[in-house]
C-alpha positions as a Markdown table, in Angstrom:
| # | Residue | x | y | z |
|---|---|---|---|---|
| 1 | Unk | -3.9 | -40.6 | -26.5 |
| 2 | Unk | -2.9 | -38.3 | -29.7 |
| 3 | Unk | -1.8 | -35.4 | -29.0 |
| 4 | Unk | -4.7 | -32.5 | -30.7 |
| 5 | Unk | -3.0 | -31.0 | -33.8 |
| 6 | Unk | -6.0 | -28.5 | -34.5 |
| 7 | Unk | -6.3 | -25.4 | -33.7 |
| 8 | Unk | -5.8 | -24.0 | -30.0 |
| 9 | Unk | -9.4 | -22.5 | -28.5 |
| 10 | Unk | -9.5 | -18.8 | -28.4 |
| 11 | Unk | -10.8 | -18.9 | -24.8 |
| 12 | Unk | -6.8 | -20.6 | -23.8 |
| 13 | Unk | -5.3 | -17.9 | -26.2 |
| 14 | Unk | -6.8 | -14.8 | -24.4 |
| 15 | Unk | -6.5 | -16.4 | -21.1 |
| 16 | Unk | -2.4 | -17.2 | -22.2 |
| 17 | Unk | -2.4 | -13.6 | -23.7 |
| 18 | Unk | -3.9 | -12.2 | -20.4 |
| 19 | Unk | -1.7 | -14.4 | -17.8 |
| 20 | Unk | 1.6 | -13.3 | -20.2 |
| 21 | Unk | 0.8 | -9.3 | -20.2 |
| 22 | Unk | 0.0 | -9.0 | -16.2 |
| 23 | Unk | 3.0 | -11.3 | -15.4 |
| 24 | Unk | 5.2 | -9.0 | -17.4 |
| 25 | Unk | 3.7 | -6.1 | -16.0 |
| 26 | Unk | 4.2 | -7.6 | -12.2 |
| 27 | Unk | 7.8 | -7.7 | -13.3 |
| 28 | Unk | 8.0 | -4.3 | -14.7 |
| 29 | Unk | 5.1 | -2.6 | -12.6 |
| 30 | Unk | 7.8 | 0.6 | -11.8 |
| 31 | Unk | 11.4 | -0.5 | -13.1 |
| 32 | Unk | 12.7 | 2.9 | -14.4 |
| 33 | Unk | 16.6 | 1.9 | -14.8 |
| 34 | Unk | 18.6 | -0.1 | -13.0 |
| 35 | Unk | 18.4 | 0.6 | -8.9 |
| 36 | Unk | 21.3 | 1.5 | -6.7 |
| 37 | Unk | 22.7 | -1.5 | -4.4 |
| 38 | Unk | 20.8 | -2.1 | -1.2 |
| 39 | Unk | 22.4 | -0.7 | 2.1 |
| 40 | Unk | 25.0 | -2.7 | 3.9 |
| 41 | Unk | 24.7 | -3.7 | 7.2 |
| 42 | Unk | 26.2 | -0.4 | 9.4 |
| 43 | Unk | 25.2 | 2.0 | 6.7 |
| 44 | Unk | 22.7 | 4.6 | 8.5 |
| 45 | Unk | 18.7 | 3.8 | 7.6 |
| 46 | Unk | 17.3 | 5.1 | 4.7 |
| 47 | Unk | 13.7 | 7.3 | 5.4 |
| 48 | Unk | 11.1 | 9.3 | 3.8 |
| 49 | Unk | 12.1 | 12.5 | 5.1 |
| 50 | Unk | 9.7 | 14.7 | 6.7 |
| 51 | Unk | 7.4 | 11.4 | 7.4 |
| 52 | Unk | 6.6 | 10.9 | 10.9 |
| 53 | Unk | 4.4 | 8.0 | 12.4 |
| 54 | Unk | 2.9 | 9.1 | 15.4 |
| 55 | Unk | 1.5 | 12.3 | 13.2 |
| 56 | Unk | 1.4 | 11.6 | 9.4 |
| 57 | Unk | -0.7 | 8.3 | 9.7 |
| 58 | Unk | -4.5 | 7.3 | 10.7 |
| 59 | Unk | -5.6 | 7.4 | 13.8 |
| 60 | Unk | -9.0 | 4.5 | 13.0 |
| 61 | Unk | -7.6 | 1.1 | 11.7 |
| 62 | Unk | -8.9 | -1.2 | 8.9 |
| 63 | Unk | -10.8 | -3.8 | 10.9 |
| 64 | Unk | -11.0 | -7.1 | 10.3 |
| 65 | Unk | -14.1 | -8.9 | 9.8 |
| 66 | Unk | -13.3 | -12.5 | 11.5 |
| 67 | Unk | -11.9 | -10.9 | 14.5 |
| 68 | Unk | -15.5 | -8.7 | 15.1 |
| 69 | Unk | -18.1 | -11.9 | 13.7 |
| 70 | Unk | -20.9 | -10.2 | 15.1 |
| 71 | Unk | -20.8 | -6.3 | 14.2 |
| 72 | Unk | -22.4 | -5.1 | 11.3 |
| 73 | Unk | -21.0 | -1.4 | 11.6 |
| 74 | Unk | -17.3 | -2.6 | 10.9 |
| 75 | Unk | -14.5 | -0.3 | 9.0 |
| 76 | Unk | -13.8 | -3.5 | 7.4 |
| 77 | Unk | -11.5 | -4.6 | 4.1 |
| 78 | Unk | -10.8 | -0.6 | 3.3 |
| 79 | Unk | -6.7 | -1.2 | 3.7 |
| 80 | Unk | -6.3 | -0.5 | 0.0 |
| 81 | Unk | -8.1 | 3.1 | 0.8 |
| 82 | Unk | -6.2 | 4.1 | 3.8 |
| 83 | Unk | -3.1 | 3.1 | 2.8 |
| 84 | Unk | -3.1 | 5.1 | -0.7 |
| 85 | Unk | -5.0 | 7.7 | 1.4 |
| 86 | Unk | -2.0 | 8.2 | 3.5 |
| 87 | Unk | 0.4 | 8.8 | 0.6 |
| 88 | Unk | -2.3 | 11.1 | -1.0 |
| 89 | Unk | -2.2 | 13.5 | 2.4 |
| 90 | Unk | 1.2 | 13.0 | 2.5 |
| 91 | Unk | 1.7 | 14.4 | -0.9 |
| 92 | Unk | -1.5 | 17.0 | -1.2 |
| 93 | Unk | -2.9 | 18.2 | 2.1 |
| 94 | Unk | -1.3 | 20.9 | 4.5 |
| 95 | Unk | -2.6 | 21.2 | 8.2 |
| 96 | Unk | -3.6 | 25.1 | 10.0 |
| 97 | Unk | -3.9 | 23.9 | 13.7 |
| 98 | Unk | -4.6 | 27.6 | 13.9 |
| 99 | Unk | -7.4 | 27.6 | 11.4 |
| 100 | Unk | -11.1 | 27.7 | 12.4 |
| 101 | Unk | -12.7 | 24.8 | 12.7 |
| 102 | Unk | -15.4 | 23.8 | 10.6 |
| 103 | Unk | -18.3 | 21.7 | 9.9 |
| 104 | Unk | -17.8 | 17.8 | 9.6 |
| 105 | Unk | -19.4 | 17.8 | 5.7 |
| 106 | Unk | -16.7 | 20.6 | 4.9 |
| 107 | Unk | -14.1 | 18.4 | 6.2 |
| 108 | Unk | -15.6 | 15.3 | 4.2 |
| 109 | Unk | -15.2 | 17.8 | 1.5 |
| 110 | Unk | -11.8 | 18.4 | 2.3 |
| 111 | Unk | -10.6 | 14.9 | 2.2 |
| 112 | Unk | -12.8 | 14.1 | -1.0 |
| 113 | Unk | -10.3 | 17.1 | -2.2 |
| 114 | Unk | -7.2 | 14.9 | -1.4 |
| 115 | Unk | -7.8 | 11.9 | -2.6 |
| 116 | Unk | -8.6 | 13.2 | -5.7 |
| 117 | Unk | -5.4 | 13.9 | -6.9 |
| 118 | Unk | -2.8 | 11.1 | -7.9 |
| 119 | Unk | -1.1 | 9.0 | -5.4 |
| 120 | Unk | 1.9 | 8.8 | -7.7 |
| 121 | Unk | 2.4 | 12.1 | -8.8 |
| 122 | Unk | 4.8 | 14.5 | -7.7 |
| 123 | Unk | 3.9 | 16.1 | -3.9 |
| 124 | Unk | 1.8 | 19.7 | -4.4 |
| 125 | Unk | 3.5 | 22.9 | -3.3 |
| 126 | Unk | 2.9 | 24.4 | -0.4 |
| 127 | Unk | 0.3 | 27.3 | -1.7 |
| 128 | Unk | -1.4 | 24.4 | -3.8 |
| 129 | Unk | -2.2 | 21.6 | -1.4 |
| 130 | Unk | -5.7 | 21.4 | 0.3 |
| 131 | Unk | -6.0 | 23.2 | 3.6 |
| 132 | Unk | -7.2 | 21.3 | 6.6 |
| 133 | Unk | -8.0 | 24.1 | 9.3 |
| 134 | Unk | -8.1 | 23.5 | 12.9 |
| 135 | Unk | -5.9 | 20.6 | 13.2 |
| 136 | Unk | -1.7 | 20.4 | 13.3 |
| 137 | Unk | -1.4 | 16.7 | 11.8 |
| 138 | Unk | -3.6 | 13.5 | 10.0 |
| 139 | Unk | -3.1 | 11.6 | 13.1 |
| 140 | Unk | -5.0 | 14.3 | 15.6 |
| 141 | Unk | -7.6 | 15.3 | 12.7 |
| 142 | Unk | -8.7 | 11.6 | 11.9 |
| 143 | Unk | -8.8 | 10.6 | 15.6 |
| 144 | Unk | -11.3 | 14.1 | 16.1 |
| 145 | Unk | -13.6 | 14.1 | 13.1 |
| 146 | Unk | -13.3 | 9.6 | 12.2 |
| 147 | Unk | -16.9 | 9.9 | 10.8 |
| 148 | Unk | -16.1 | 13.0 | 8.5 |
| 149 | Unk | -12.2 | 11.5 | 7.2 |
| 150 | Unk | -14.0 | 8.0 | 6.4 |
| 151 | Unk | -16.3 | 9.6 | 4.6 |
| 152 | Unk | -14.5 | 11.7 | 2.5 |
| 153 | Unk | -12.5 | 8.9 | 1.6 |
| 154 | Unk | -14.8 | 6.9 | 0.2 |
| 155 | Unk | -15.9 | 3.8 | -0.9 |
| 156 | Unk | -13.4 | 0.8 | -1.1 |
| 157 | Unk | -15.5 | -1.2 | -4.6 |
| 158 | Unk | -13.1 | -0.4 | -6.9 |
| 159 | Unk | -9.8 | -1.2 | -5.0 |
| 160 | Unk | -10.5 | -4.7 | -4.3 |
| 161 | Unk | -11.6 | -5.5 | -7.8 |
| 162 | Unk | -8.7 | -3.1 | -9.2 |
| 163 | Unk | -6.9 | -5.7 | -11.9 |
| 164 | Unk | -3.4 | -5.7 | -10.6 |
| 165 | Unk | -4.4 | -7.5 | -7.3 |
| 166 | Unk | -4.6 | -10.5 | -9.1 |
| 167 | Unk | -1.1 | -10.4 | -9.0 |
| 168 | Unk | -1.4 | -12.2 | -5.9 |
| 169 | Unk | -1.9 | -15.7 | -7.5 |
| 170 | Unk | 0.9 | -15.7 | -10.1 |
| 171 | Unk | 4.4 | -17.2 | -8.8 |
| 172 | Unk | 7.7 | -15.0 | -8.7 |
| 173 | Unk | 11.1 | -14.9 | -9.2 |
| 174 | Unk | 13.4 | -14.4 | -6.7 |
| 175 | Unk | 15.1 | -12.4 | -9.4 |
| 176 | Unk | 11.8 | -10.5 | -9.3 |
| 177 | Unk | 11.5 | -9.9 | -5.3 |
| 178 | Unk | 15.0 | -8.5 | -5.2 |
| 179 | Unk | 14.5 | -6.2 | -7.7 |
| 180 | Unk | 11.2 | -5.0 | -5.6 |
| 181 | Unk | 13.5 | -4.5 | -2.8 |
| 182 | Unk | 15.8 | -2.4 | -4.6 |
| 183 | Unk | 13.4 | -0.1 | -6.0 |
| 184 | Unk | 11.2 | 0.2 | -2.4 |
| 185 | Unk | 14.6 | 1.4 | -1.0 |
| 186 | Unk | 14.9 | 4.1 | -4.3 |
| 187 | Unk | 11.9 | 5.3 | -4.3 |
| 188 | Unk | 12.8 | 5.9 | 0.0 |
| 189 | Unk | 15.6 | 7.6 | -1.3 |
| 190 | Unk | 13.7 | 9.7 | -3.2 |
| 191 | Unk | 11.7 | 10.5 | -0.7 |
| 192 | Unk | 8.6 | 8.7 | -1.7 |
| 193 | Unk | 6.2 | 6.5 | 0.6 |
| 194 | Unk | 5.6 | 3.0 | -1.3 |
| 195 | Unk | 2.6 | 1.6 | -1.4 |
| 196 | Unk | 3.6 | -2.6 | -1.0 |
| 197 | Unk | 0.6 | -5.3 | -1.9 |
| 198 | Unk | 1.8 | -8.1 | 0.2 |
| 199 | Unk | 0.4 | -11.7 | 0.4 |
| 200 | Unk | 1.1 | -15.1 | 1.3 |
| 201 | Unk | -1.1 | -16.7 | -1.2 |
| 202 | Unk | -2.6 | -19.8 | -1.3 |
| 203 | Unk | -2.7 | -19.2 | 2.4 |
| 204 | Unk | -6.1 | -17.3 | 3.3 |
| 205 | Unk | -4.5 | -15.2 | 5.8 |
| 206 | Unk | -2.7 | -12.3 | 4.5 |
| 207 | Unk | -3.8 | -10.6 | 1.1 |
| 208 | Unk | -2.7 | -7.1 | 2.2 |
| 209 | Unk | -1.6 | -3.6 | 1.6 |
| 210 | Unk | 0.8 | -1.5 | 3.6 |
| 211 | Unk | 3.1 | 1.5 | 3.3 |
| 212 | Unk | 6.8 | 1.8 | 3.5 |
| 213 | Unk | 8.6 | 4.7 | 5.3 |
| 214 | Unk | 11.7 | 3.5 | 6.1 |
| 215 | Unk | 14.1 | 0.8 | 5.6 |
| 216 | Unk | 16.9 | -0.5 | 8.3 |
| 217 | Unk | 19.8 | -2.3 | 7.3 |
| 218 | Unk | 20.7 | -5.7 | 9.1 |
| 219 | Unk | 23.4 | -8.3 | 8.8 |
| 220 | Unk | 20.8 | -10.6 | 7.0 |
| 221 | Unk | 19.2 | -8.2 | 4.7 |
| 222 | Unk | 16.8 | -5.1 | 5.3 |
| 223 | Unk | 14.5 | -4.4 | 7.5 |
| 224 | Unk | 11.5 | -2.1 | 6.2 |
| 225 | Unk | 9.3 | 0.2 | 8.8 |
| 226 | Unk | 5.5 | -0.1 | 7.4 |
| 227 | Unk | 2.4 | 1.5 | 8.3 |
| 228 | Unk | 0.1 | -1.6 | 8.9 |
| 229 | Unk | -3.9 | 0.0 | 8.1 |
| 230 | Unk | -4.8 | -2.8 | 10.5 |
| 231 | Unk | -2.5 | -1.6 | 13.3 |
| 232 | Unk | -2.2 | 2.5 | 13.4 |
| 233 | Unk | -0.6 | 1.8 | 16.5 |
| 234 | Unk | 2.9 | 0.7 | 16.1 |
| 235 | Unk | 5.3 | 0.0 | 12.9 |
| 236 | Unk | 4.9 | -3.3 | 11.3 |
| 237 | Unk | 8.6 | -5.0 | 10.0 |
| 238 | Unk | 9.0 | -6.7 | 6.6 |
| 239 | Unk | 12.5 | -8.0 | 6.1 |
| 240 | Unk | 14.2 | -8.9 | 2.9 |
| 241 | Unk | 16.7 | -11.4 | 3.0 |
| 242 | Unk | 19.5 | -11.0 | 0.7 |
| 243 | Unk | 20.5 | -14.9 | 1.2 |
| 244 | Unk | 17.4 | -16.3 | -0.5 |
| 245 | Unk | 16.5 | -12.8 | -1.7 |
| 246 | Unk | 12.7 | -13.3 | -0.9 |
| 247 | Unk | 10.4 | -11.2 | 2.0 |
| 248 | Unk | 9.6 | -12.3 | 5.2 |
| 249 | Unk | 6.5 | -10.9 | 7.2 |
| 250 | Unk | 8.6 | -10.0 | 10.0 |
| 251 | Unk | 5.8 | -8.1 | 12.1 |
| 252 | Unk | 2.4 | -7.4 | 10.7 |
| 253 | Unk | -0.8 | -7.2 | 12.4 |
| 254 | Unk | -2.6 | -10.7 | 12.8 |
| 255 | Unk | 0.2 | -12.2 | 10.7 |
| 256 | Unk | 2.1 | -15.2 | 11.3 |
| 257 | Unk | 5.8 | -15.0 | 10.6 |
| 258 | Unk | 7.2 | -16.0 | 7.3 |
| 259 | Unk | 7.9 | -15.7 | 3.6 |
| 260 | Unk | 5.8 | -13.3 | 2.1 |
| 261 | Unk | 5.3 | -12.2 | -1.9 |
| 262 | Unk | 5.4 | -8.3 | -2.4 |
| 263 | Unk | 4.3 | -5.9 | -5.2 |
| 264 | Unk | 4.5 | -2.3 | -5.6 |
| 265 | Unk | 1.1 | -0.3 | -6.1 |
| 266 | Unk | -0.2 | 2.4 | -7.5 |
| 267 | Unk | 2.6 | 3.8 | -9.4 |
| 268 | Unk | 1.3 | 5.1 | -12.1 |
| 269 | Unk | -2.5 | 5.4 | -13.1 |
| 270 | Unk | -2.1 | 1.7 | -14.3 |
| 271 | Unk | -0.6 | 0.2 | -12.0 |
């Protein structure tokens, strides 16, 4: 067969164009210089100061459709808009335990007000973040008014059609995964949560988000402490290995061990 000397379609050239621009952006979604070494096994952990678990996080999970078949009421496939949620109270809302209570549309209103500003931004000062009366922490505020917190939050459309999750199908470098892990553990340094997209594509099982608070070293590599949206119960692990410098889904929810693919998100108003 002869090869085709004419000219190349301008379908394949947008489609080349397009694959080339979001694979160089998947490489340099957040590099801003040159990150500091990892930890060494026996250096203490590295964590988002002030960030606790059991009272900075969601009380209600993300649930998952194939493990409830037959309810139509399900807080389903809104991981992307709890987990950037969390980093938005983090950064923006301040809790008044001894505030009045008030309605459950005010404190829709309330939330609405937080996730309104960036997730990437710097955090709000004290006089400037949005007040949440009545309750000391997200954890005891989202278990008391869940209807009033998911609603403020809002719908979950434009998350899982936001462009940068179809980072999922391109291949990476290992070169690339270890430079992830180096900037997770910066930006933990900094004391920043980090917003991870994780997946194990082609596999159906995990196209994911989660948040990282803290990471551990090991002998092997580092251990990072996530907030699962599908598990508000416990910390997941994910666990870069420096050997093959690649991630390993060391504990998430509904997730069987192994390698694992991981992006930043939501770094900028971009990406």
């Amino acid at each position: 067969m002869q090869r085709s000397t004419g000219p190349v379609p301008a379908t394949r050239l947008a489609r080349a164009a397009l694959l080339l621009v979001l694979s160089f952006l998947a490489g340099h979604a957040c590099a801003t210089g040159r990150p500091a070494p990892l930890p060494a096994a026996g250096e203490p952990p590295v964590a988002v100061a002030g960030f606790d678990f059991a009272r900075d996080t969601f009380a209600f999970p993300n649930e998952i459709r194939a493990r409830h078949p037959d309810r139509e009421d399900l807080y389903a496939n809104y991981c992307f808009v709890l987990a950037r949620g969390l980093r938005q109270f983090f950064l923006h809302a301040r809790f008044d335990p001894a505030g009045p209570r008030l309605a459950s549309t005010a404190y829709a209103a309330r939330v609405r007000a937080v996730v309104a500003r960036p997730p990437w931004g710097p955090p709000s000062p004290p006089e400037a973040r949005v007040v949440i009366p009545g309750y000391a922490s997200l954890r005891e505020f989202s278990r008391a008014e869940e209807a009033a917190v998911k609603a403020g939050l809002g719908g979950r459309f434009w998350t899982l059609v936001h462009w940068t999750n179809w980072r999922v199908t391109f291949p990476v470098t290992r070169a690339h995964q270890a430079q992830v892990a180096a900037e997770i553990v910066d930006e933990l340094r900094a004391g920043r949560l980090v917003q991870l997209l994780v997946t194990n594509w082609p596999a159906p099982e995990l196209n994911h988000t989660v948040v990282a608070y803290a990471a551990v070293p090991a002998s092997a590599g580092v251990d990072l402490a996530v907030w699962d949206p599908n598990d508000p119960s416990a910390p997941g692990v994910i666990t870069f290995a420096r050997a093959g410098r690649r991630f390993w889904a060391t504990r998430l929810y509904d997730t069987e061990p192994g390698p694992i693919r991981v992006f930043r998100m939501y770094v900028s108003r971009w990406l």
